[in-house]
mmCIF file of C-alpha atoms in Angstrom:
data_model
loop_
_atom_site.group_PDB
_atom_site.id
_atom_site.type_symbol
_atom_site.label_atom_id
_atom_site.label_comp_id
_atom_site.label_asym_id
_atom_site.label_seq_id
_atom_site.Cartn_x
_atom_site.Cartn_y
_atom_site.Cartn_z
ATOM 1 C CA UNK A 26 139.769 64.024 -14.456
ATOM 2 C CA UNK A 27 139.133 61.855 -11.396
ATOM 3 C CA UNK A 28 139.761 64.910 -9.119
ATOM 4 C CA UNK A 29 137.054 66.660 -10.941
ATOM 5 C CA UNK A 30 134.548 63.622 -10.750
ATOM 6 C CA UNK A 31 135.221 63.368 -7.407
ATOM 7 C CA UNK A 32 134.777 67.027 -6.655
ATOM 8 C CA UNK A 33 131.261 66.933 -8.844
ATOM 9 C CA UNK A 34 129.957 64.162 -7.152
ATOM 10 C CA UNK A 35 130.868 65.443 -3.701
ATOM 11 C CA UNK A 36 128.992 68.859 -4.628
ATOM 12 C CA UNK A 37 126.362 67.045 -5.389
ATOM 13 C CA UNK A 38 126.055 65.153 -2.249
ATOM 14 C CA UNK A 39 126.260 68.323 -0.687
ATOM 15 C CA UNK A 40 123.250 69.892 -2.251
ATOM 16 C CA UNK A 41 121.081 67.097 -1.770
ATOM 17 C CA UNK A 42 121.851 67.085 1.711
ATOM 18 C CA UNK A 43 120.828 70.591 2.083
ATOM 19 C CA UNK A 44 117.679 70.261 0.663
ATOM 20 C CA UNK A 45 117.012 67.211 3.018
ATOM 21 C CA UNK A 46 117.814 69.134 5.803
ATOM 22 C CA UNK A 47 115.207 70.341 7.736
ATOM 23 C CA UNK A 48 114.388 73.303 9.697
ATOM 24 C CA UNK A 49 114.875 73.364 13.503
ATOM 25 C CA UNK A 50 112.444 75.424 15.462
ATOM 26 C CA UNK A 51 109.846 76.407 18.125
ATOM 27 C CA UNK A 52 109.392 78.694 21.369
ATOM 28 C CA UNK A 53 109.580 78.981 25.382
ATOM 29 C CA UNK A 54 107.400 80.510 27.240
ATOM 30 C CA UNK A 55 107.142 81.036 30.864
ATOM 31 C CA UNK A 56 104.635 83.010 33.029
ATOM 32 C CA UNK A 57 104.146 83.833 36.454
ATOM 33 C CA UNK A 58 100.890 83.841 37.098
ATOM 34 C CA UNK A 59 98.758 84.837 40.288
ATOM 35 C CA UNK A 60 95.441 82.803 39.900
ATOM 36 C CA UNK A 61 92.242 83.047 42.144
ATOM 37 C CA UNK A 62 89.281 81.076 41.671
ATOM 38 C CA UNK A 63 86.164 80.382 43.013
ATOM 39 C CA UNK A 64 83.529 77.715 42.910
ATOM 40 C CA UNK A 65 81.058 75.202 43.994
ATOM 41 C CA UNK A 66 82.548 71.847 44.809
ATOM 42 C CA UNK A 67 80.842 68.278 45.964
ATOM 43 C CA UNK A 68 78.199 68.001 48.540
ATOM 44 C CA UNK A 69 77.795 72.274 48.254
ATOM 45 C CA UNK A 70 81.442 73.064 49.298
ATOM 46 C CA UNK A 71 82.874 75.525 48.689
ATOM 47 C CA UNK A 72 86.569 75.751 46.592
ATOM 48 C CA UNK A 73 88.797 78.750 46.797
ATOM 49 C CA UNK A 74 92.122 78.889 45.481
ATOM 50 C CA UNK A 75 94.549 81.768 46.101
ATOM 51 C CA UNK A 76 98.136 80.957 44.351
ATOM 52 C CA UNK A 77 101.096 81.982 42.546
ATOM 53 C CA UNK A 78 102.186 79.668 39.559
ATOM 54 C CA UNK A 79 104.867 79.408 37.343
ATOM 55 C CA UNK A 80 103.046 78.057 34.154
ATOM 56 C CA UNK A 81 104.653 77.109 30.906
ATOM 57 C CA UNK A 82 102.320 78.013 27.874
ATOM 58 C CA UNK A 83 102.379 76.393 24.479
ATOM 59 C CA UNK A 84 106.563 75.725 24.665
ATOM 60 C CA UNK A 85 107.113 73.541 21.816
ATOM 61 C CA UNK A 86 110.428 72.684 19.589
ATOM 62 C CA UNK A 87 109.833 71.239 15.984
ATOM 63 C CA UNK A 88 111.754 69.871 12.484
ATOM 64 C CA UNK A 89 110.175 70.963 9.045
ATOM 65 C CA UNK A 90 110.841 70.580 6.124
ATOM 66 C CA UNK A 91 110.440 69.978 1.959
ATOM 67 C CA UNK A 92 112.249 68.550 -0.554
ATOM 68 C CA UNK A 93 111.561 67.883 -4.619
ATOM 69 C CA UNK A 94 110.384 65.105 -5.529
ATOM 70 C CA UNK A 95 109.404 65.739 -9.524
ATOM 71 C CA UNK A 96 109.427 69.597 -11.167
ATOM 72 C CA UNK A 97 105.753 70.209 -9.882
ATOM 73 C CA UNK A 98 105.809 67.696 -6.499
ATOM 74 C CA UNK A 99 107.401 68.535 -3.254
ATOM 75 C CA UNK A 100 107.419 66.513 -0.073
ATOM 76 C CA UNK A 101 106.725 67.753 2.928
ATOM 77 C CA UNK A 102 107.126 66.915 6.800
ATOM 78 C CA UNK A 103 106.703 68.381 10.513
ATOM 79 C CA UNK A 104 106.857 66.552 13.459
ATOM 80 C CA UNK A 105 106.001 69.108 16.488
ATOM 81 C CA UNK A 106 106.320 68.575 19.799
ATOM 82 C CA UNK A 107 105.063 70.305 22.878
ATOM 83 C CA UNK A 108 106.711 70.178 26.540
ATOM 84 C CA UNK A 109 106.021 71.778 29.779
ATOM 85 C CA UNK A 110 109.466 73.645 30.478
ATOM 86 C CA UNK A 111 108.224 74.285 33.962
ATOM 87 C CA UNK A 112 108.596 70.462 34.921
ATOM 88 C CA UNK A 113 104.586 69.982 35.340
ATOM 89 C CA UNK A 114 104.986 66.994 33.363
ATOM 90 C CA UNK A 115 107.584 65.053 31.908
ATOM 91 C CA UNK A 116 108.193 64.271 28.182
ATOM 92 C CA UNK A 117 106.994 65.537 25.058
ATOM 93 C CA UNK A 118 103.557 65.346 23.409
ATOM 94 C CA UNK A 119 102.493 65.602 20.012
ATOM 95 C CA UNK A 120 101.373 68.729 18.381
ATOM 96 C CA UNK A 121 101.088 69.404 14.353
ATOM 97 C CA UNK A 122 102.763 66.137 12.989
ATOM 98 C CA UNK A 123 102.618 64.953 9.326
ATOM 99 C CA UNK A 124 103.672 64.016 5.620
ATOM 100 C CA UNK A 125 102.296 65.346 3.107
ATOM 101 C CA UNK A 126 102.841 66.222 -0.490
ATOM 102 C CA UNK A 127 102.082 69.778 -1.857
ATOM 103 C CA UNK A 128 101.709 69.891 -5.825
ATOM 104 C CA UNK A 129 101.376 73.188 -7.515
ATOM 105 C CA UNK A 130 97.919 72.163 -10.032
ATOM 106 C CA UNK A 131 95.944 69.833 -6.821
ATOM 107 C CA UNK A 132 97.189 71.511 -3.847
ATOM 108 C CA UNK A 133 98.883 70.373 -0.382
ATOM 109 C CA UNK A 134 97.878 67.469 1.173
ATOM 110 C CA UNK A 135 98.899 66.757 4.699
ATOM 111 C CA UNK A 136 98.353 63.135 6.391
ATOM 112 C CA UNK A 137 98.638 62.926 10.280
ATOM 113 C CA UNK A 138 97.587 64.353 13.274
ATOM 114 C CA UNK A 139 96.999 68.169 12.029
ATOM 115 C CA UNK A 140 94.930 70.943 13.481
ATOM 116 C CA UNK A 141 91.138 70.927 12.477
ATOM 117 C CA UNK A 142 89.263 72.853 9.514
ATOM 118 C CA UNK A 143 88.116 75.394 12.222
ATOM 119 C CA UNK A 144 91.535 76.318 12.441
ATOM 120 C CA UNK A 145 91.893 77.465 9.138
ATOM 121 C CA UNK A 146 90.243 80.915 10.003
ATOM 122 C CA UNK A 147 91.210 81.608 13.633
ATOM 123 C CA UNK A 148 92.542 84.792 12.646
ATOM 124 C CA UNK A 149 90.565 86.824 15.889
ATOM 125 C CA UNK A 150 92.474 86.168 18.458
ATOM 126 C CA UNK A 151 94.488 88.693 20.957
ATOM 127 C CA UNK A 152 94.761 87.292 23.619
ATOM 128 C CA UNK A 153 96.628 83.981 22.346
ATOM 129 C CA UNK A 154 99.581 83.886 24.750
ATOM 130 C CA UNK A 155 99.860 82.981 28.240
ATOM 131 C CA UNK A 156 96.889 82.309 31.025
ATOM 132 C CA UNK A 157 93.995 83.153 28.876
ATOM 133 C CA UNK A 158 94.597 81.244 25.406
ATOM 134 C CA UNK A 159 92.477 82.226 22.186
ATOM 135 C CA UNK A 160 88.810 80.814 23.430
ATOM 136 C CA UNK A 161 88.782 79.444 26.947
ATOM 137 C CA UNK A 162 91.574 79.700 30.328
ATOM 138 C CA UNK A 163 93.348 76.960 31.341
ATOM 139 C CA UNK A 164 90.053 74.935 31.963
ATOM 140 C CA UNK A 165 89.037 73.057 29.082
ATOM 141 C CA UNK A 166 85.175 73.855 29.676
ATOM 142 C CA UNK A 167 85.500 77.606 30.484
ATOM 143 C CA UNK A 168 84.213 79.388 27.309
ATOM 144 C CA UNK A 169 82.981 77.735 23.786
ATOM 145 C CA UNK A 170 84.123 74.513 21.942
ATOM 146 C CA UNK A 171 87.605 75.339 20.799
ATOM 147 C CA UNK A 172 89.273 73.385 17.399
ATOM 148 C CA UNK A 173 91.862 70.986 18.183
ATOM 149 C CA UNK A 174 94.419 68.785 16.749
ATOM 150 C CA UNK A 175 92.950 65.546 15.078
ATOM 151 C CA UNK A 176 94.548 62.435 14.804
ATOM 152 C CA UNK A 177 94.389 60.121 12.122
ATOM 153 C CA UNK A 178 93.314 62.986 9.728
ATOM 154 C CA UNK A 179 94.068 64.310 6.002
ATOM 155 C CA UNK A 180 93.640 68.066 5.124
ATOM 156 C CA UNK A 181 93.962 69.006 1.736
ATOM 157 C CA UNK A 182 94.744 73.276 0.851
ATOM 158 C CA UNK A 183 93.551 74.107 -2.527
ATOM 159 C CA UNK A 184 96.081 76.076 -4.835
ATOM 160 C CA UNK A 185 95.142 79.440 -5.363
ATOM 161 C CA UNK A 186 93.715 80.083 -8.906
ATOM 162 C CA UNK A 187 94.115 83.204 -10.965
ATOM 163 C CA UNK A 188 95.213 85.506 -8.269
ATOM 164 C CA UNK A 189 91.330 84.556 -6.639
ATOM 165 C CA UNK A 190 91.935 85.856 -2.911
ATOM 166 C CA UNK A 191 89.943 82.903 -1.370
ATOM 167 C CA UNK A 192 91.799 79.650 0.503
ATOM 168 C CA UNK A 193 89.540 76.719 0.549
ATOM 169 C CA UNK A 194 90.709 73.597 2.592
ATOM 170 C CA UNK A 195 88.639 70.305 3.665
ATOM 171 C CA UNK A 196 89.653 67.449 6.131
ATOM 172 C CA UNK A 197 88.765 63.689 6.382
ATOM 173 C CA UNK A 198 89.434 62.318 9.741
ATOM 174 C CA UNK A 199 89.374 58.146 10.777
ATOM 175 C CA UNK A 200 87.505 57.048 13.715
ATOM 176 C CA UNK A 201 90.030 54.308 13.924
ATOM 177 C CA UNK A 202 88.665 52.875 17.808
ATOM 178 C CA UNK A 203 84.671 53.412 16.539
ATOM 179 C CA UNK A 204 84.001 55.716 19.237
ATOM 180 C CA UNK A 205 82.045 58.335 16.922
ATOM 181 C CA UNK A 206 82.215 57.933 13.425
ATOM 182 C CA UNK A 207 84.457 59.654 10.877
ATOM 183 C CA UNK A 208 84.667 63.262 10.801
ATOM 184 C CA UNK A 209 85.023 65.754 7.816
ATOM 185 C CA UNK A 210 85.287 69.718 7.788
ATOM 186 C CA UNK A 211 85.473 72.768 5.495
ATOM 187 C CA UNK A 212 86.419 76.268 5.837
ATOM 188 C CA UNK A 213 87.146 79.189 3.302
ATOM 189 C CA UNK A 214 89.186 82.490 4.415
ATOM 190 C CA UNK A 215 88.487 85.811 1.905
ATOM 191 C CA UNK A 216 91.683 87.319 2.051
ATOM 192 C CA UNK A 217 92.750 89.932 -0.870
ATOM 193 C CA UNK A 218 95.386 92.136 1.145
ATOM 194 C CA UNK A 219 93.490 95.069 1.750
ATOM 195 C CA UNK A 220 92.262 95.155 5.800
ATOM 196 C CA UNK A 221 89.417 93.253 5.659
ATOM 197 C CA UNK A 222 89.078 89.595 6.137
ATOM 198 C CA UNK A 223 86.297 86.514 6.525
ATOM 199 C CA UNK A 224 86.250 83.264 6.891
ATOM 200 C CA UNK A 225 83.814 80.612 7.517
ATOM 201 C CA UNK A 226 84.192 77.008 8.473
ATOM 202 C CA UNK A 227 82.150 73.891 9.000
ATOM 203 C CA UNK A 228 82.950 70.352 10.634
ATOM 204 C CA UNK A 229 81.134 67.154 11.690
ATOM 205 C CA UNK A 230 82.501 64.946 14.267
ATOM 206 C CA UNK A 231 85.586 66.436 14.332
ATOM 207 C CA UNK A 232 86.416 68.477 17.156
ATOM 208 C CA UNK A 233 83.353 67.445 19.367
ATOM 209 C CA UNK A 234 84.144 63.504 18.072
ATOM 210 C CA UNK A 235 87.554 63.809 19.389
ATOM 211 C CA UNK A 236 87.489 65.374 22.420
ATOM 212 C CA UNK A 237 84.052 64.819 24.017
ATOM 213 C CA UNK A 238 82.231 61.544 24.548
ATOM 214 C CA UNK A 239 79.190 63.597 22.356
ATOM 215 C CA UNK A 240 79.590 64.120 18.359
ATOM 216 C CA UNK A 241 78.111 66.554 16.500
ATOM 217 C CA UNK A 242 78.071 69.738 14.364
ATOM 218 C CA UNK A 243 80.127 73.358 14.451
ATOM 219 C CA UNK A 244 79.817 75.946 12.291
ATOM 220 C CA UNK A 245 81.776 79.182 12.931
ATOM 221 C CA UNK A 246 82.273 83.055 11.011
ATOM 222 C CA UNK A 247 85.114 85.143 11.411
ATOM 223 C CA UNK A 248 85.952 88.599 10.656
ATOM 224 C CA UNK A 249 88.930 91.281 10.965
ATOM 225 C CA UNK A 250 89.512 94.959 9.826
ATOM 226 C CA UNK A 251 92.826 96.281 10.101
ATOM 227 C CA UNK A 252 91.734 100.481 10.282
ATOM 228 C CA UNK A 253 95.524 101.653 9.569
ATOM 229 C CA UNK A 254 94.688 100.753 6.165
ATOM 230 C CA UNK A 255 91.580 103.258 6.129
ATOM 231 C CA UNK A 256 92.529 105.596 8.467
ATOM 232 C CA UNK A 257 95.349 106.681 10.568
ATOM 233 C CA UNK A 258 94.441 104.534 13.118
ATOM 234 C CA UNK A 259 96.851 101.556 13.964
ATOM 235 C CA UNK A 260 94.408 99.346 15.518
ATOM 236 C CA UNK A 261 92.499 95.792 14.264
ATOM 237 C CA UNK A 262 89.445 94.461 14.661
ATOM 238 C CA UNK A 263 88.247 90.773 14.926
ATOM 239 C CA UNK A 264 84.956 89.036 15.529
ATOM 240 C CA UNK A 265 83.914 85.365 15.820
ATOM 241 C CA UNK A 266 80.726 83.577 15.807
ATOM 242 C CA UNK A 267 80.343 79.963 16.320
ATOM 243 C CA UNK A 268 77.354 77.593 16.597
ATOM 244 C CA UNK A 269 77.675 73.928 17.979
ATOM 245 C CA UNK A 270 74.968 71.351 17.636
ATOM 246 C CA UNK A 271 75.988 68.403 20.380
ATOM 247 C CA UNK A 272 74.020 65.314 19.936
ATOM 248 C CA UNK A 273 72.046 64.302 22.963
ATOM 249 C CA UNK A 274 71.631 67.798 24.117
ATOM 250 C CA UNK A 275 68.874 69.836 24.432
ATOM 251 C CA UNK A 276 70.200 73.382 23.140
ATOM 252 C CA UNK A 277 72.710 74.594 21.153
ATOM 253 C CA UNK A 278 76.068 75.909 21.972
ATOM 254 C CA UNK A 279 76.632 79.963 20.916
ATOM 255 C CA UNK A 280 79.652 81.766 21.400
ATOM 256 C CA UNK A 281 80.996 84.976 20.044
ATOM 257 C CA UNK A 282 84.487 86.696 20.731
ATOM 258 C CA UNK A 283 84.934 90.142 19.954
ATOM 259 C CA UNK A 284 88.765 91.957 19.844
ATOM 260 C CA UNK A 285 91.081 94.928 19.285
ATOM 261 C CA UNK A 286 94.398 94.999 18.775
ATOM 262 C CA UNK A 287 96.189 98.442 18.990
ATOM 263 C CA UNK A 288 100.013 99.034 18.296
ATOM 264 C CA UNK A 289 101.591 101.684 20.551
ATOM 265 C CA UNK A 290 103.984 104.046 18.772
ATOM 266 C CA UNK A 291 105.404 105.910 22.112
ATOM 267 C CA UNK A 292 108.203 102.843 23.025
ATOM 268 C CA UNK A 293 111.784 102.383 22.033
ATOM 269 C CA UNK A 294 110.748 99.068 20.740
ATOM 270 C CA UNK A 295 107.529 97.219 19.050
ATOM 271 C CA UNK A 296 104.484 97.274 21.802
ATOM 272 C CA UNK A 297 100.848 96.247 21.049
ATOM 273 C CA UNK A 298 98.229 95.967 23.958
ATOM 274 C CA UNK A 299 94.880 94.298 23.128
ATOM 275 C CA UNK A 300 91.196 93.715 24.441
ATOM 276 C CA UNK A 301 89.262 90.503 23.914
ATOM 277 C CA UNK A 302 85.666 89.418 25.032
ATOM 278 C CA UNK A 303 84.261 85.617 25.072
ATOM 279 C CA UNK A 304 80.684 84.779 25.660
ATOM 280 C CA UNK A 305 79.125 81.514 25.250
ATOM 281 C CA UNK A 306 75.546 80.380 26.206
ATOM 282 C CA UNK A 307 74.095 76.856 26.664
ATOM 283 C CA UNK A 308 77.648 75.846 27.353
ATOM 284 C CA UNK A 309 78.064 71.782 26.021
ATOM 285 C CA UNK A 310 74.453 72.294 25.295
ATOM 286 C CA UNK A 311 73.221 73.007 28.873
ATOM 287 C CA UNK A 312 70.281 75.187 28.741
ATOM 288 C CA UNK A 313 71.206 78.158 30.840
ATOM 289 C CA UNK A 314 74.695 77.806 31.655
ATOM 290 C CA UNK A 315 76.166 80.532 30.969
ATOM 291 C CA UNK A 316 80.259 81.963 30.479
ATOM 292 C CA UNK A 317 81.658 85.480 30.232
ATOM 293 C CA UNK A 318 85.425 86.309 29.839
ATOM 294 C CA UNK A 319 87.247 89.382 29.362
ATOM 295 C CA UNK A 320 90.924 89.471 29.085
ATOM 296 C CA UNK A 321 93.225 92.500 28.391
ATOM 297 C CA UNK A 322 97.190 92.649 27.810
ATOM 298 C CA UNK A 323 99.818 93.972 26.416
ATOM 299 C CA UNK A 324 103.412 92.617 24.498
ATOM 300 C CA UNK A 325 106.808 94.300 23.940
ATOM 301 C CA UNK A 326 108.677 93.201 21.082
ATOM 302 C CA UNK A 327 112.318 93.404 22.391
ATOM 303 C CA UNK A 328 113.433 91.592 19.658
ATOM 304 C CA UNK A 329 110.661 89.742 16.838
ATOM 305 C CA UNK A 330 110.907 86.737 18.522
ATOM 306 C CA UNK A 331 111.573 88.252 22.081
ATOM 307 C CA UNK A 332 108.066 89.050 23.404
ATOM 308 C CA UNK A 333 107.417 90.329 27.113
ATOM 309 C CA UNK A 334 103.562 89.962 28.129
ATOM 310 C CA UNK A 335 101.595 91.049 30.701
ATOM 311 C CA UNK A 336 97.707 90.134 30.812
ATOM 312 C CA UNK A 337 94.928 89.912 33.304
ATOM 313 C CA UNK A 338 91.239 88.145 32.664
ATOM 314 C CA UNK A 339 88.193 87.390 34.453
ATOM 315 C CA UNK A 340 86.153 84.431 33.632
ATOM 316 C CA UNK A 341 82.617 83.729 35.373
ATOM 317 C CA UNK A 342 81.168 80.031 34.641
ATOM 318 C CA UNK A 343 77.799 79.326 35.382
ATOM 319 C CA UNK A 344 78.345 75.469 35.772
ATOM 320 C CA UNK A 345 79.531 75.050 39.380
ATOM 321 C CA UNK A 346 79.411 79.591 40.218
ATOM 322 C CA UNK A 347 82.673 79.209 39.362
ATOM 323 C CA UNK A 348 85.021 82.445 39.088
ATOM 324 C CA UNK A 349 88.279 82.845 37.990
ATOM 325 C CA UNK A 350 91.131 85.536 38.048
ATOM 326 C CA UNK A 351 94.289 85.315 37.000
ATOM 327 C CA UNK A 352 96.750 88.104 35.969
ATOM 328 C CA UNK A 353 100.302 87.535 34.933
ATOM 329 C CA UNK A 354 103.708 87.942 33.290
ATOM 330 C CA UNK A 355 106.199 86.086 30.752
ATOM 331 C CA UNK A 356 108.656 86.212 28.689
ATOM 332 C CA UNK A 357 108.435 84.075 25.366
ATOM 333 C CA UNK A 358 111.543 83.117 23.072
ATOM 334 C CA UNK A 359 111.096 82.133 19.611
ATOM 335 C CA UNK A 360 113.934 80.360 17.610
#
């Protein structure tokens, strides 16, 4: 009888520790990456820099996890951190980190430092990996305001109801050091499975509070089609249109991306190669400064989470005639 307790009580410990445990994971991604730009310096001088760079983009590792806490409660955690694997800089910064709780009648609520509302429907991009990320290069101030990771912020995911394809989610964010007040967002993404998607978002002193010395207002649309569910054409669609209303500033900020996506059916293995397009005018709110970027690429899927790119973009930035190319190659692991 005490052999069987024991054995009981030892399978028990067993399962809870499973559940605790959490989930080990993240990516590295290297790039070499021939860069060339171009522009107007101090006093009228001009810069022009012709190099080669080995560039680590968006390498990360990460724990996740859930575990019950009543029939209808679970907890939840992630703690994500990013690292340059390329030894530009030493140690590890944080990313998506949190504790939440997700209930199935109120919805998950997450409490940390969590990507913004804006997020929620940044379902456009192509060119997401290596040199040229999803809005702007490597320069912060190259294309449109971008949404960012928040600290000191709640976002809350409404549960789905009745099979309703529509994801609503809204975010509270603490000024905590008074520099601009407290932020809040929405956004809702119309998704029913079918091709088509939208999405629409809307924050206040979020993304401009946190990462500019200005606050203000950003409202952005999104939309894909994926045409291989229409036709027999294996290629998606995306669009994005954003407005941002700095305070302080004269004009408004107004961006639009366009895409296309199209998978290749020719290669022993998985291959997609895509097109993107950025332009954004009265960039910060700086009547007639102007960006363009165009960016095209291609991935090969040696594995799902073994990706080979190869990309190459042009960027021209009114503020300071500056012009950038950069074309490139990398290999990204996913575990």
């Amino acid at each position: 009888m005490k052999k069987l307790l024991l054995a009981t009580a030892i399978a028990a410990l067993s399962v809870s520790a499973a559940n605790a445990a959490p989930t080990v994971y993240g990516k590295a991604f290297l790039a070499a990456d021939y860069v060339n730009a171009e522009f107007d310096g101090p006093a009228g001088n001009m810069y022009d820099e012709d190099t080669i760079e080995i560039n680590s983009h968006s390498s990360r590792i990460g724990f996740k996890g859930s575990e019950a806490m009543t029939a209808n409660t679970d907890v939840i955690y992630q703690l994500e951190y990013g690292t340059s694997i390329d030894g530009d800089s030493n140690g590890f910064k944080n990313r998506d980190t949190f504790l939440g709780v997700n209930n199935k009648q109120f919805g998950e609520f997450r409490v940390g430092r969590n990507q913004s509302s804006l997020d929620r429907i940044n379902n456009v991009a192509t060119a997401d990996g290596g040199y040229w990320n999803y809005l702007g290069s490597k320069a912060s101030k190259d294309n449109m305001v971008e949404s960012g990771r928040i600290d000191n912020s709640m976002i809350w995911t409404a549960p789905k109801y009745q099979g309703l394809p529509l994801q609503l989610s809204a975010m509270y964010a603490a000024d905590e050091d008074d520099n601009s007040g407290d932020g809040f967002g929405v956004a809702a993404m119309f998704d029913q499975g079918t091709g088509f998607t939208a999405g629409v978002a809307y924050d206040k002193d979020l993304n401009l509070g946190n990462n500019y010395v200005a606050t203000g207002d950003i409202i952005r649309g999104t939309a894909t089609v994926d045409l291989s569910k229409f036709a027999a054409v294996p290629v998606t669609l995306g669009a994005l249109y954003q407005v941002a209303d700095i305070d302080n500033t004269d004009k408004k900020e107004k961006g639009f991306v366009v895409s296309a996506a199209m998978g290749l059916q020719n290669f022993a293995k998985p291959a997609t190669v895509y097109a993107q397009y950025n332009n954004t005018s009265n960039l910060r709110g700086l009547d007639g400064i102007d960006t363009d970027q165009i960016v095209v690429g291609g991935k090969y899927f040696y594995q799902p989470n073994m990706i080979m790119h190869a990309y190459a973009g042009q960027n021209d930035n009114d503020l300071n005639d500056k012009e950038t190319l950069a074309i490139g190659t990398g290999l990204e692991y996913k575990f």
